[in-house]
Amino acid sequence: MNTVKTGMLLAGLMALFGVVGYFLGGGTGMMIALGFGLATNLFAYWNSDRLALAAHHALEVDERTAPELVHMVRDLAGRAGLPMPRVYLIDNPQPNAFATGRNPENAAVAATTGLLHMLSHDEVAGVMAHELAHIKNRDTLIMTVSATIAGAIATLAQFGFLFGGRGENRPNPIVMIGTALLAPLAAMIIQMAISRSREYDADRMGAQISGQPLALASALDRIAGGVAHIPNPDAERRPATASLFIINPLSGQGVDNLFSTHPATENRIAALHALAQEMGASAKPPGFVAQSSSSPWGSPGGSIGGSTGTRRGPWG
């Protein structure tokens, strides 16, 4: 049912393409918009992950540049029965993370430097397990494609408003203004419907992968607090990508932020506390090896690349 619902919602995004095209250019505009929507879908399938990573200036890292993070992701991916995804870092003080990729074999996880500096090792592990759960559930393609399409709808509406038909062929100005304003909001509402239930599922599976639901609950609380005080300019410029992150990175000050693509953080935390009671304990699963206190998570503000001082992260 979740797959059927998601398919219907993605079809709704495509239909919204047609509606925007119709209001801006009549029947011809609708056909052009639908063709543009189909091309966007095909392009997004193959390239949406690269677009999302590039939009946030993510830099791929390995065992040399970010050993603790890469080793953690490898350990968690093994627990989840997943191939090792590519690992990226985003030089941004806001604590956050997301996953992307069209399938588990072509997946990537990205974390901000703020996440590594502000959260403990166990909390970061919970966040990475959450992102791996999105990959295992094959949410990443749907969420990244929906973000790409939503962004394209906003661009189409704005383009139509600025360069719509001329003379008698130009739509009613009130209709054009309404379309330019409402189409991006409609696209975000559809994104909200796609991503909200998936966040609860990823929280639950991520807690099971890491074995520490309370650590993930604590991470969500700390990330939400960080987001409330630390802006993310890249996300503000590309609000359609907000649904990819574990916590909505937007400040909530713009029109695009009237509707959140994420469920309330306090509800997610409550669900994780209930899961911890079901699991009976919050201890690490056997075999989980914690990093030493000299790792970045044991020394807030330490280097991303490790604790020895001889191998620093991508930003020095």
mmCIF file of C-alpha atoms in Angstrom:
data_model
loop_
_atom_site.group_PDB
_atom_site.id
_atom_site.type_symbol
_atom_site.label_atom_id
_atom_site.label_comp_id
_atom_site.label_asym_id
_atom_site.label_seq_id
_atom_site.Cartn_x
_atom_site.Cartn_y
_atom_site.Cartn_z
ATOM 1 C CA MET A 1 0.000 0.000 0.000
ATOM 2 C CA ASN A 2 2.880 2.356 0.749
ATOM 3 C CA THR A 3 4.221 1.782 -2.780
ATOM 4 C CA VAL A 4 0.790 2.359 -4.318
ATOM 5 C CA LYS A 5 0.295 5.539 -2.297
ATOM 6 C CA THR A 6 3.714 6.833 -3.310
ATOM 7 C CA GLY A 7 3.010 6.056 -6.965
ATOM 8 C CA MET A 8 -0.245 7.987 -6.758
ATOM 9 C CA LEU A 9 1.486 10.951 -5.155
ATOM 10 C CA LEU A 10 4.230 11.003 -7.791
ATOM 11 C CA ALA A 11 1.469 10.870 -10.409
ATOM 12 C CA GLY A 12 -0.042 13.852 -8.600
ATOM 13 C CA LEU A 13 3.197 15.772 -9.089
ATOM 14 C CA MET A 14 3.074 14.979 -12.800
ATOM 15 C CA ALA A 15 -0.558 16.090 -12.958
ATOM 16 C CA LEU A 16 0.446 19.316 -11.251
ATOM 17 C CA PHE A 17 2.920 19.869 -14.072
ATOM 18 C CA GLY A 18 0.020 19.652 -16.519
ATOM 19 C CA VAL A 19 -2.197 21.971 -14.479
ATOM 20 C CA VAL A 20 0.517 24.618 -14.243
ATOM 21 C CA GLY A 21 1.131 24.345 -17.980
ATOM 22 C CA TYR A 22 -2.585 24.663 -18.727
ATOM 23 C CA PHE A 23 -3.050 27.799 -16.637
ATOM 24 C CA LEU A 24 0.032 29.384 -18.165
ATOM 25 C CA GLY A 25 -0.422 28.329 -21.792
ATOM 26 C CA GLY A 26 -3.714 26.536 -22.371
ATOM 27 C CA GLY A 27 -3.775 23.133 -24.054
ATOM 28 C CA THR A 28 -0.433 23.668 -25.747
ATOM 29 C CA GLY A 29 1.134 24.761 -22.500
ATOM 30 C CA MET A 30 -0.226 21.652 -20.767
ATOM 31 C CA MET A 31 1.309 19.323 -23.368
ATOM 32 C CA ILE A 32 4.646 21.145 -23.170
ATOM 33 C CA ALA A 33 4.581 20.990 -19.374
ATOM 34 C CA LEU A 34 3.753 17.259 -19.352
ATOM 35 C CA GLY A 35 6.584 16.632 -21.798
ATOM 36 C CA PHE A 36 8.881 18.657 -19.581
ATOM 37 C CA GLY A 37 7.656 16.669 -16.569
ATOM 38 C CA LEU A 38 8.372 13.346 -18.291
ATOM 39 C CA ALA A 39 11.854 14.502 -19.249
ATOM 40 C CA THR A 40 12.420 15.680 -15.661
ATOM 41 C CA ASN A 41 11.383 12.258 -14.346
ATOM 42 C CA LEU A 42 13.811 10.463 -16.644
ATOM 43 C CA PHE A 43 16.610 12.891 -15.857
ATOM 44 C CA ALA A 44 15.918 12.707 -12.115
ATOM 45 C CA TYR A 45 16.033 8.902 -12.117
ATOM 46 C CA TRP A 46 19.640 8.916 -13.286
ATOM 47 C CA ASN A 47 20.944 12.211 -11.908
ATOM 48 C CA SER A 48 18.863 13.377 -8.925
ATOM 49 C CA ASP A 49 21.401 12.041 -6.411
ATOM 50 C CA ARG A 50 24.228 14.004 -8.011
ATOM 51 C CA LEU A 51 22.048 17.109 -8.167
ATOM 52 C CA ALA A 52 21.162 16.848 -4.469
ATOM 53 C CA LEU A 53 24.776 16.355 -3.413
ATOM 54 C CA ALA A 54 26.004 19.168 -5.646
ATOM 55 C CA ALA A 55 23.257 21.510 -4.388
ATOM 56 C CA HIS A 56 24.697 21.210 -0.892
ATOM 57 C CA HIS A 57 28.376 21.212 -1.934
ATOM 58 C CA ALA A 58 28.913 17.712 -0.550
ATOM 59 C CA LEU A 59 32.441 16.302 -0.770
ATOM 60 C CA GLU A 60 33.066 12.541 -0.903
ATOM 61 C CA VAL A 61 35.324 11.195 1.853
ATOM 62 C CA ASP A 62 37.078 7.896 2.573
ATOM 63 C CA GLU A 63 39.079 6.120 5.276
ATOM 64 C CA ARG A 64 41.901 8.644 4.901
ATOM 65 C CA THR A 65 39.890 11.865 5.180
ATOM 66 C CA ALA A 66 37.095 10.791 7.570
ATOM 67 C CA PRO A 67 38.019 7.384 9.031
ATOM 68 C CA GLU A 68 35.639 7.358 12.016
ATOM 69 C CA LEU A 69 32.580 8.239 9.947
ATOM 70 C CA VAL A 70 33.414 5.828 7.110
ATOM 71 C CA HIS A 71 34.101 2.952 9.512
ATOM 72 C CA MET A 72 30.841 3.659 11.318
ATOM 73 C CA VAL A 73 28.823 3.638 8.088
ATOM 74 C CA ARG A 74 30.508 0.410 6.949
ATOM 75 C CA ASP A 75 29.683 -1.288 10.264
ATOM 76 C CA LEU A 76 26.052 -0.131 10.179
ATOM 77 C CA ALA A 77 25.635 -1.040 6.488
ATOM 78 C CA GLY A 78 26.850 -4.552 7.300
ATOM 79 C CA ARG A 79 24.281 -4.809 10.083
ATOM 80 C CA ALA A 80 21.567 -3.638 7.693
ATOM 81 C CA GLY A 81 22.631 -6.097 4.969
ATOM 82 C CA LEU A 82 23.408 -3.269 2.547
ATOM 83 C CA PRO A 83 26.293 -2.569 0.178
ATOM 84 C CA MET A 84 28.657 0.113 1.445
ATOM 85 C CA PRO A 85 27.258 3.466 0.258
ATOM 86 C CA ARG A 86 29.399 6.417 -0.747
ATOM 87 C CA VAL A 87 29.993 8.781 2.176
ATOM 88 C CA TYR A 88 29.904 12.571 1.855
ATOM 89 C CA LEU A 89 30.521 15.516 4.153
ATOM 90 C CA ILE A 90 28.884 18.928 3.858
ATOM 91 C CA ASP A 91 30.805 21.871 5.274
ATOM 92 C CA ASN A 92 27.862 23.405 7.115
ATOM 93 C CA PRO A 93 27.529 24.187 10.846
ATOM 94 C CA GLN A 94 23.866 23.149 10.955
ATOM 95 C CA PRO A 95 23.605 19.544 12.243
ATOM 96 C CA ASN A 96 21.799 17.432 9.641
ATOM 97 C CA ALA A 97 22.119 14.498 7.240
ATOM 98 C CA PHE A 98 20.425 12.863 4.257
ATOM 99 C CA ALA A 99 20.641 9.840 1.982
ATOM 100 C CA THR A 100 20.201 9.699 -1.777
ATOM 101 C CA GLY A 101 20.596 7.325 -4.728
ATOM 102 C CA ARG A 102 18.346 5.378 -7.092
ATOM 103 C CA ASN A 103 18.980 2.008 -5.393
ATOM 104 C CA PRO A 104 21.121 0.460 -2.613
ATOM 105 C CA GLU A 105 23.907 -0.279 -5.111
ATOM 106 C CA ASN A 106 24.135 3.405 -6.086
ATOM 107 C CA ALA A 107 23.441 5.072 -2.751
ATOM 108 C CA ALA A 108 25.162 7.786 -0.766
ATOM 109 C CA VAL A 109 24.846 9.202 2.736
ATOM 110 C CA ALA A 110 25.797 12.770 3.568
ATOM 111 C CA ALA A 111 26.373 14.389 6.956
ATOM 112 C CA THR A 112 27.144 17.987 7.811
ATOM 113 C CA THR A 113 30.213 18.973 9.774
ATOM 114 C CA GLY A 114 27.826 20.437 12.331
ATOM 115 C CA LEU A 115 26.360 16.970 12.923
ATOM 116 C CA LEU A 116 29.771 15.485 13.679
ATOM 117 C CA HIS A 117 30.795 18.341 15.945
ATOM 118 C CA MET A 118 27.573 18.657 17.956
ATOM 119 C CA LEU A 119 26.437 15.050 18.426
ATOM 120 C CA SER A 120 27.968 12.144 20.325
ATOM 121 C CA HIS A 121 29.259 9.009 18.600
ATOM 122 C CA ASP A 122 26.125 7.024 19.473
ATOM 123 C CA GLU A 123 23.850 9.823 18.268
ATOM 124 C CA VAL A 124 25.690 10.077 14.951
ATOM 125 C CA ALA A 125 25.407 6.287 14.597
ATOM 126 C CA GLY A 126 21.650 6.559 15.107
ATOM 127 C CA VAL A 127 21.404 9.237 12.415
ATOM 128 C CA MET A 128 23.482 7.229 9.940
ATOM 129 C CA ALA A 129 21.382 4.130 10.680
ATOM 130 C CA HIS A 130 18.251 6.191 9.953
ATOM 131 C CA GLU A 131 19.679 7.198 6.574
ATOM 132 C CA LEU A 132 20.648 3.599 5.807
ATOM 133 C CA ALA A 133 17.063 2.602 6.620
ATOM 134 C CA HIS A 134 15.886 5.001 3.900
ATOM 135 C CA ILE A 135 18.253 3.231 1.506
ATOM 136 C CA LYS A 136 17.080 -0.231 2.586
ATOM 137 C CA ASN A 137 13.434 0.816 2.197
ATOM 138 C CA ARG A 138 14.283 2.282 -1.239
ATOM 139 C CA ASP A 139 12.957 5.654 -0.150
ATOM 140 C CA THR A 140 15.917 7.546 -1.532
ATOM 141 C CA LEU A 141 14.887 7.388 -5.192
ATOM 142 C CA ILE A 142 11.319 8.462 -4.449
ATOM 143 C CA MET A 143 12.320 11.289 -2.130
ATOM 144 C CA THR A 144 15.104 12.612 -4.370
ATOM 145 C CA VAL A 145 12.975 12.405 -7.536
ATOM 146 C CA SER A 146 10.068 14.132 -5.789
ATOM 147 C CA ALA A 147 12.440 16.883 -4.644
ATOM 148 C CA THR A 148 13.695 17.344 -8.212
ATOM 149 C CA ILE A 149 10.164 17.442 -9.658
ATOM 150 C CA ALA A 150 8.931 19.850 -6.965
ATOM 151 C CA GLY A 151 11.826 22.171 -7.740
ATOM 152 C CA ALA A 152 11.064 21.950 -11.449
ATOM 153 C CA ILE A 153 7.392 22.816 -10.825
ATOM 154 C CA ALA A 154 8.425 25.932 -8.907
ATOM 155 C CA THR A 155 10.786 26.895 -11.732
ATOM 156 C CA LEU A 156 8.109 26.269 -14.367
ATOM 157 C CA ALA A 157 5.564 28.412 -12.511
ATOM 158 C CA GLN A 158 8.009 31.287 -12.097
ATOM 159 C CA PHE A 159 9.188 31.013 -15.703
ATOM 160 C CA GLY A 160 5.593 31.073 -16.937
ATOM 161 C CA PHE A 161 4.833 34.121 -14.827
ATOM 162 C CA LEU A 162 7.802 36.018 -16.251
ATOM 163 C CA PHE A 163 7.693 34.821 -19.867
ATOM 164 C CA GLY A 164 4.092 33.739 -20.455
ATOM 165 C CA GLY A 165 2.300 34.341 -23.722
ATOM 166 C CA ARG A 166 2.019 37.801 -25.221
ATOM 167 C CA GLY A 167 -1.045 39.857 -26.074
ATOM 168 C CA GLU A 168 -4.274 37.820 -26.298
ATOM 169 C CA ASN A 169 -2.377 34.624 -25.587
ATOM 170 C CA ARG A 170 -1.149 35.906 -22.225
ATOM 171 C CA PRO A 171 -3.128 34.385 -19.320
ATOM 172 C CA ASN A 172 -5.056 36.463 -16.823
ATOM 173 C CA PRO A 173 -2.480 38.188 -14.561
ATOM 174 C CA ILE A 174 -4.343 37.100 -11.436
ATOM 175 C CA VAL A 175 -4.251 33.480 -12.628
ATOM 176 C CA MET A 176 -0.537 33.743 -13.394
ATOM 177 C CA ILE A 177 0.263 35.225 -9.981
ATOM 178 C CA GLY A 178 -1.863 32.606 -8.244
ATOM 179 C CA THR A 179 -0.190 29.804 -10.194
ATOM 180 C CA ALA A 180 3.307 31.118 -9.451
ATOM 181 C CA LEU A 181 2.504 31.249 -5.735
ATOM 182 C CA LEU A 182 0.315 28.182 -5.248
ATOM 183 C CA ALA A 183 2.028 25.638 -7.518
ATOM 184 C CA PRO A 184 5.208 25.392 -5.364
ATOM 185 C CA LEU A 185 3.045 25.087 -2.239
ATOM 186 C CA ALA A 186 0.976 22.325 -3.832
ATOM 187 C CA ALA A 187 4.160 20.498 -4.813
ATOM 188 C CA MET A 188 5.440 20.799 -1.236
ATOM 189 C CA ILE A 189 2.175 19.426 0.175
ATOM 190 C CA ILE A 190 2.534 16.376 -2.082
ATOM 191 C CA GLN A 191 6.146 16.003 -0.939
ATOM 192 C CA MET A 192 4.930 16.207 2.644
ATOM 193 C CA ALA A 193 2.520 13.334 2.052
ATOM 194 C CA ILE A 194 5.293 11.261 0.458
ATOM 195 C CA SER A 195 7.911 11.770 3.138
ATOM 196 C CA ARG A 196 6.101 11.957 6.484
ATOM 197 C CA SER A 197 5.206 8.282 6.903
ATOM 198 C CA ARG A 198 8.615 7.287 5.574
ATOM 199 C CA GLU A 199 10.366 9.208 8.361
ATOM 200 C CA TYR A 200 8.593 7.169 11.033
ATOM 201 C CA ASP A 201 9.500 3.935 9.229
ATOM 202 C CA ALA A 202 13.146 5.005 8.886
ATOM 203 C CA ASP A 203 13.298 6.013 12.560
ATOM 204 C CA ARG A 204 12.079 2.577 13.608
ATOM 205 C CA MET A 205 14.345 0.619 11.281
ATOM 206 C CA GLY A 206 17.309 2.889 12.002
ATOM 207 C CA ALA A 207 16.890 2.309 15.746
ATOM 208 C CA GLN A 208 16.819 -1.426 15.114
ATOM 209 C CA ILE A 209 19.973 -1.269 12.963
ATOM 210 C CA SER A 210 21.943 0.718 15.535
ATOM 211 C CA GLY A 211 20.269 -0.996 18.503
ATOM 212 C CA GLN A 212 19.921 2.363 20.252
ATOM 213 C CA PRO A 213 16.508 4.005 19.850
ATOM 214 C CA LEU A 214 17.187 6.441 22.689
ATOM 215 C CA ALA A 215 20.403 7.652 21.043
ATOM 216 C CA LEU A 216 18.467 8.382 17.843
ATOM 217 C CA ALA A 217 15.757 10.139 19.874
ATOM 218 C CA SER A 218 18.435 12.286 21.529
ATOM 219 C CA ALA A 219 19.972 13.013 18.115
ATOM 220 C CA LEU A 220 16.629 14.193 16.713
ATOM 221 C CA ASP A 221 16.187 16.528 19.686
ATOM 222 C CA ARG A 222 19.679 17.985 19.315
ATOM 223 C CA ILE A 223 19.392 18.350 15.531
ATOM 224 C CA ALA A 224 16.038 20.113 15.852
ATOM 225 C CA GLY A 225 17.577 22.522 18.370
ATOM 226 C CA GLY A 226 20.507 23.177 16.051
ATOM 227 C CA VAL A 227 18.281 23.756 13.034
ATOM 228 C CA ALA A 228 16.235 26.292 15.019
ATOM 229 C CA HIS A 229 19.326 28.430 15.647
ATOM 230 C CA ILE A 230 21.687 27.723 12.729
ATOM 231 C CA PRO A 231 20.526 28.585 9.181
ATOM 232 C CA ASN A 232 21.318 26.474 6.136
ATOM 233 C CA PRO A 233 21.645 28.903 3.192
ATOM 234 C CA ASP A 234 21.902 26.141 0.559
ATOM 235 C CA ALA A 235 18.653 24.574 1.763
ATOM 236 C CA GLU A 236 16.946 27.970 1.901
ATOM 237 C CA ARG A 237 17.906 28.550 -1.740
ATOM 238 C CA ARG A 238 16.621 25.089 -2.717
ATOM 239 C CA PRO A 239 13.661 24.384 -0.400
ATOM 240 C CA ALA A 240 12.531 21.432 -2.526
ATOM 241 C CA THR A 241 15.470 19.434 -1.108
ATOM 242 C CA ALA A 242 14.276 19.888 2.488
ATOM 243 C CA SER A 243 12.403 16.571 2.477
ATOM 244 C CA LEU A 244 15.691 14.679 2.019
ATOM 245 C CA PHE A 245 17.095 15.648 5.429
ATOM 246 C CA ILE A 246 16.476 13.818 8.695
ATOM 247 C CA ILE A 247 15.109 17.097 10.132
ATOM 248 C CA ASN A 248 13.660 19.888 7.986
ATOM 249 C CA PRO A 249 16.624 22.276 7.525
ATOM 250 C CA LEU A 250 14.542 25.341 6.665
ATOM 251 C CA SER A 251 14.171 28.255 9.032
ATOM 252 C CA GLY A 252 10.424 28.514 8.442
ATOM 253 C CA GLN A 253 10.543 32.210 7.585
ATOM 254 C CA GLY A 254 9.549 31.985 3.922
ATOM 255 C CA VAL A 255 6.354 31.161 2.060
ATOM 256 C CA ASP A 256 7.788 27.793 0.995
ATOM 257 C CA ASN A 257 8.061 26.751 4.651
ATOM 258 C CA LEU A 258 4.386 27.048 5.601
ATOM 259 C CA PHE A 259 4.079 23.278 5.324
ATOM 260 C CA SER A 260 6.680 20.953 6.796
ATOM 261 C CA THR A 261 7.703 17.839 4.886
ATOM 262 C CA HIS A 262 8.534 16.133 8.220
ATOM 263 C CA PRO A 263 6.366 14.928 11.097
ATOM 264 C CA ALA A 264 6.691 16.758 14.396
ATOM 265 C CA THR A 265 10.029 15.944 16.023
ATOM 266 C CA GLU A 266 8.424 15.442 19.437
ATOM 267 C CA ASN A 267 6.127 12.775 17.961
ATOM 268 C CA ARG A 268 9.103 10.967 16.423
ATOM 269 C CA ILE A 269 10.950 11.099 19.734
ATOM 270 C CA ALA A 270 7.910 9.717 21.582
ATOM 271 C CA ALA A 271 7.684 6.853 19.081
ATOM 272 C CA LEU A 272 11.364 6.034 19.621
ATOM 273 C CA HIS A 273 10.932 6.011 23.410
ATOM 274 C CA ALA A 274 8.041 3.583 22.960
ATOM 275 C CA LEU A 275 10.248 1.438 20.715
ATOM 276 C CA ALA A 276 12.986 1.439 23.356
ATOM 277 C CA GLN A 277 10.487 -0.007 25.824
ATOM 278 C CA GLU A 278 9.503 -2.666 23.273
ATOM 279 C CA MET A 279 13.144 -3.573 22.716
ATOM 280 C CA GLY A 280 13.669 -3.740 26.482
ATOM 281 C CA ALA A 281 17.015 -1.941 26.503
ATOM 282 C CA SER A 282 18.962 0.851 24.838
ATOM 283 C CA ALA A 283 22.350 -0.875 25.010
ATOM 284 C CA LYS A 284 24.554 -1.330 21.988
ATOM 285 C CA PRO A 285 24.113 -4.618 20.112
ATOM 286 C CA PRO A 286 26.910 -7.165 20.579
ATOM 287 C CA GLY A 287 29.933 -6.373 18.467
ATOM 288 C CA PHE A 288 29.291 -2.627 18.173
ATOM 289 C CA VAL A 289 32.698 -0.996 18.632
ATOM 290 C CA ALA A 290 32.606 2.543 19.973
ATOM 291 C CA GLN A 291 35.302 5.004 19.006
ATOM 292 C CA SER A 292 37.789 6.264 21.575
ATOM 293 C CA SER A 293 37.207 9.525 23.391
ATOM 294 C CA SER A 294 39.800 11.181 21.157
ATOM 295 C CA SER A 295 37.597 10.802 18.074
ATOM 296 C CA PRO A 296 35.667 13.819 16.733
ATOM 297 C CA TRP A 297 32.652 12.748 18.830
ATOM 298 C CA GLY A 298 34.700 12.616 22.003
ATOM 299 C CA SER A 299 36.138 16.073 21.370
ATOM 300 C CA PRO A 300 33.552 18.570 20.061
ATOM 301 C CA GLY A 301 35.014 20.814 17.435
ATOM 302 C CA GLY A 302 37.844 18.386 16.708
ATOM 303 C CA SER A 303 39.078 17.599 13.230
ATOM 304 C CA ILE A 304 36.802 15.651 10.942
ATOM 305 C CA GLY A 305 39.505 13.443 9.656
ATOM 306 C CA GLY A 306 40.545 11.963 13.000
ATOM 307 C CA SER A 307 42.195 12.666 16.300
ATOM 308 C CA THR A 308 45.867 12.209 15.604
ATOM 309 C CA GLY A 309 46.369 15.604 13.969
ATOM 310 C CA THR A 310 48.263 13.996 11.073
ATOM 311 C CA ARG A 311 45.201 13.362 8.923
ATOM 312 C CA ARG A 312 42.762 16.204 8.977
ATOM 313 C CA GLY A 313 39.448 16.419 7.170
ATOM 314 C CA PRO A 314 38.694 17.896 3.765
ATOM 315 C CA TRP A 315 38.512 21.408 5.217
ATOM 316 C CA GLY A 316 41.770 21.272 7.127
#
